[in-house]
Amino acid sequence: MCAKSPWAAFLRDGRGATSIEYALLIGLIFLAIVTSVGSTGSGLTAKWIGVADTASANLYNGQ
């Protein structure tokens, strides 16, 4: 009976549940931020590459 007592107490204890829920929420928010920043960064990179290509072409053609 003593061997099951610590496990039973651990399973009944709800103090860690709230911190786990907050950790999951923070993880999901972080994942959303990283995903949105990554896709925004890719779009901006493509735009700046276009600007650089246009500037290079205009300088090369003497415009």
Short mmCIF file of the C-alpha atoms (twelve columns), coordinates in Angstrom:
data_MODEL
# 
_entry.id   MODEL 
# 
loop_
_atom_site.group_PDB 
_atom_site.id 
_atom_site.type_symbol 
_atom_site.label_atom_id 
_atom_site.label_alt_id 
_atom_site.label_comp_id 
_atom_site.label_asym_id 
_atom_site.label_seq_id 
_atom_site.Cartn_x 
_atom_site.Cartn_y 
_atom_site.Cartn_z 
_atom_site.pdbx_PDB_model_num 
ATOM 1  C CA . MET A 1  0.000  0.000  0.000   1 
ATOM 2  C CA . CYS A 2  2.860  2.382  0.713   1 
ATOM 3  C CA . ALA A 3  4.308  1.902  -2.767  1 
ATOM 4  C CA . LYS A 4  1.118  3.182  -4.418  1 
ATOM 5  C CA . SER A 5  0.640  6.084  -2.036  1 
ATOM 6  C CA . PRO A 6  3.183  8.467  -3.643  1 
ATOM 7  C CA . TRP A 7  1.809  7.710  -7.109  1 
ATOM 8  C CA . ALA A 8  -1.776 8.218  -6.001  1 
ATOM 9  C CA . ALA A 9  -0.862 11.517 -4.386  1 
ATOM 10 C CA . PHE A 10 0.998  12.566 -7.521  1 
ATOM 11 C CA . LEU A 11 -1.977 11.752 -9.756  1 
ATOM 12 C CA . ARG A 12 -4.425 13.609 -7.496  1 
ATOM 13 C CA . ASP A 13 -2.232 16.709 -7.222  1 
ATOM 14 C CA . GLY A 14 -3.492 19.410 -9.583  1 
ATOM 15 C CA . ARG A 15 -0.928 22.126 -8.860  1 
ATOM 16 C CA . GLY A 16 1.222  21.324 -11.879 1 
ATOM 17 C CA . ALA A 17 -1.706 21.233 -14.300 1 
ATOM 18 C CA . THR A 18 -2.032 25.007 -14.455 1 
ATOM 19 C CA . SER A 19 1.646  25.539 -15.135 1 
ATOM 20 C CA . ILE A 20 1.560  22.897 -17.872 1 
ATOM 21 C CA . GLU A 21 -1.452 24.599 -19.456 1 
ATOM 22 C CA . TYR A 22 0.335  27.954 -19.412 1 
ATOM 23 C CA . ALA A 23 3.456  26.368 -20.880 1 
ATOM 24 C CA . LEU A 24 1.406  24.867 -23.718 1 
ATOM 25 C CA . LEU A 25 -0.277 28.212 -24.425 1 
ATOM 26 C CA . ILE A 26 3.053  30.029 -24.457 1 
ATOM 27 C CA . GLY A 27 4.472  27.366 -26.773 1 
ATOM 28 C CA . LEU A 28 1.576  27.728 -29.216 1 
ATOM 29 C CA . ILE A 29 1.840  31.520 -29.189 1 
ATOM 30 C CA . PHE A 30 5.592  31.282 -29.798 1 
ATOM 31 C CA . LEU A 31 5.015  28.870 -32.685 1 
ATOM 32 C CA . ALA A 32 2.476  31.240 -34.256 1 
ATOM 33 C CA . ILE A 33 4.885  34.169 -33.950 1 
ATOM 34 C CA . VAL A 34 7.785  32.234 -35.450 1 
ATOM 35 C CA . THR A 35 5.618  31.031 -38.340 1 
ATOM 36 C CA . SER A 36 4.274  34.492 -39.150 1 
ATOM 37 C CA . VAL A 37 7.687  36.150 -38.902 1 
ATOM 38 C CA . GLY A 38 9.197  33.452 -41.114 1 
ATOM 39 C CA . SER A 39 6.618  33.891 -43.844 1 
ATOM 40 C CA . THR A 40 6.833  37.685 -43.629 1 
ATOM 41 C CA . GLY A 41 10.613 37.524 -43.832 1 
ATOM 42 C CA . SER A 42 10.457 35.370 -46.953 1 
ATOM 43 C CA . GLY A 43 8.110  37.832 -48.636 1 
ATOM 44 C CA . LEU A 44 10.306 40.800 -47.753 1 
ATOM 45 C CA . THR A 45 13.400 39.016 -49.011 1 
ATOM 46 C CA . ALA A 46 11.725 38.407 -52.361 1 
ATOM 47 C CA . LYS A 47 10.726 42.089 -52.598 1 
ATOM 48 C CA . TRP A 48 14.267 43.321 -51.836 1 
ATOM 49 C CA . ILE A 49 15.744 40.902 -54.360 1 
ATOM 50 C CA . GLY A 50 13.388 42.397 -56.950 1 
ATOM 51 C CA . VAL A 51 14.466 45.921 -56.004 1 
ATOM 52 C CA . ALA A 52 18.140 44.956 -56.246 1 
ATOM 53 C CA . ASP A 53 17.619 43.282 -59.628 1 
ATOM 54 C CA . THR A 54 15.788 46.330 -60.988 1 
ATOM 55 C CA . ALA A 55 18.476 48.687 -59.701 1 
ATOM 56 C CA . SER A 56 21.223 46.528 -61.203 1 
ATOM 57 C CA . ALA A 57 19.453 46.341 -64.553 1 
ATOM 58 C CA . ASN A 58 18.898 50.108 -64.636 1 
ATOM 59 C CA . LEU A 59 22.506 50.849 -63.725 1 
ATOM 60 C CA . TYR A 60 23.795 48.390 -66.298 1 
ATOM 61 C CA . ASN A 61 21.580 49.857 -69.040 1 
ATOM 62 C CA . GLY A 62 22.568 53.406 -68.104 1 
ATOM 63 C CA . GLN A 63 19.090 54.524 -67.074 1 
# 
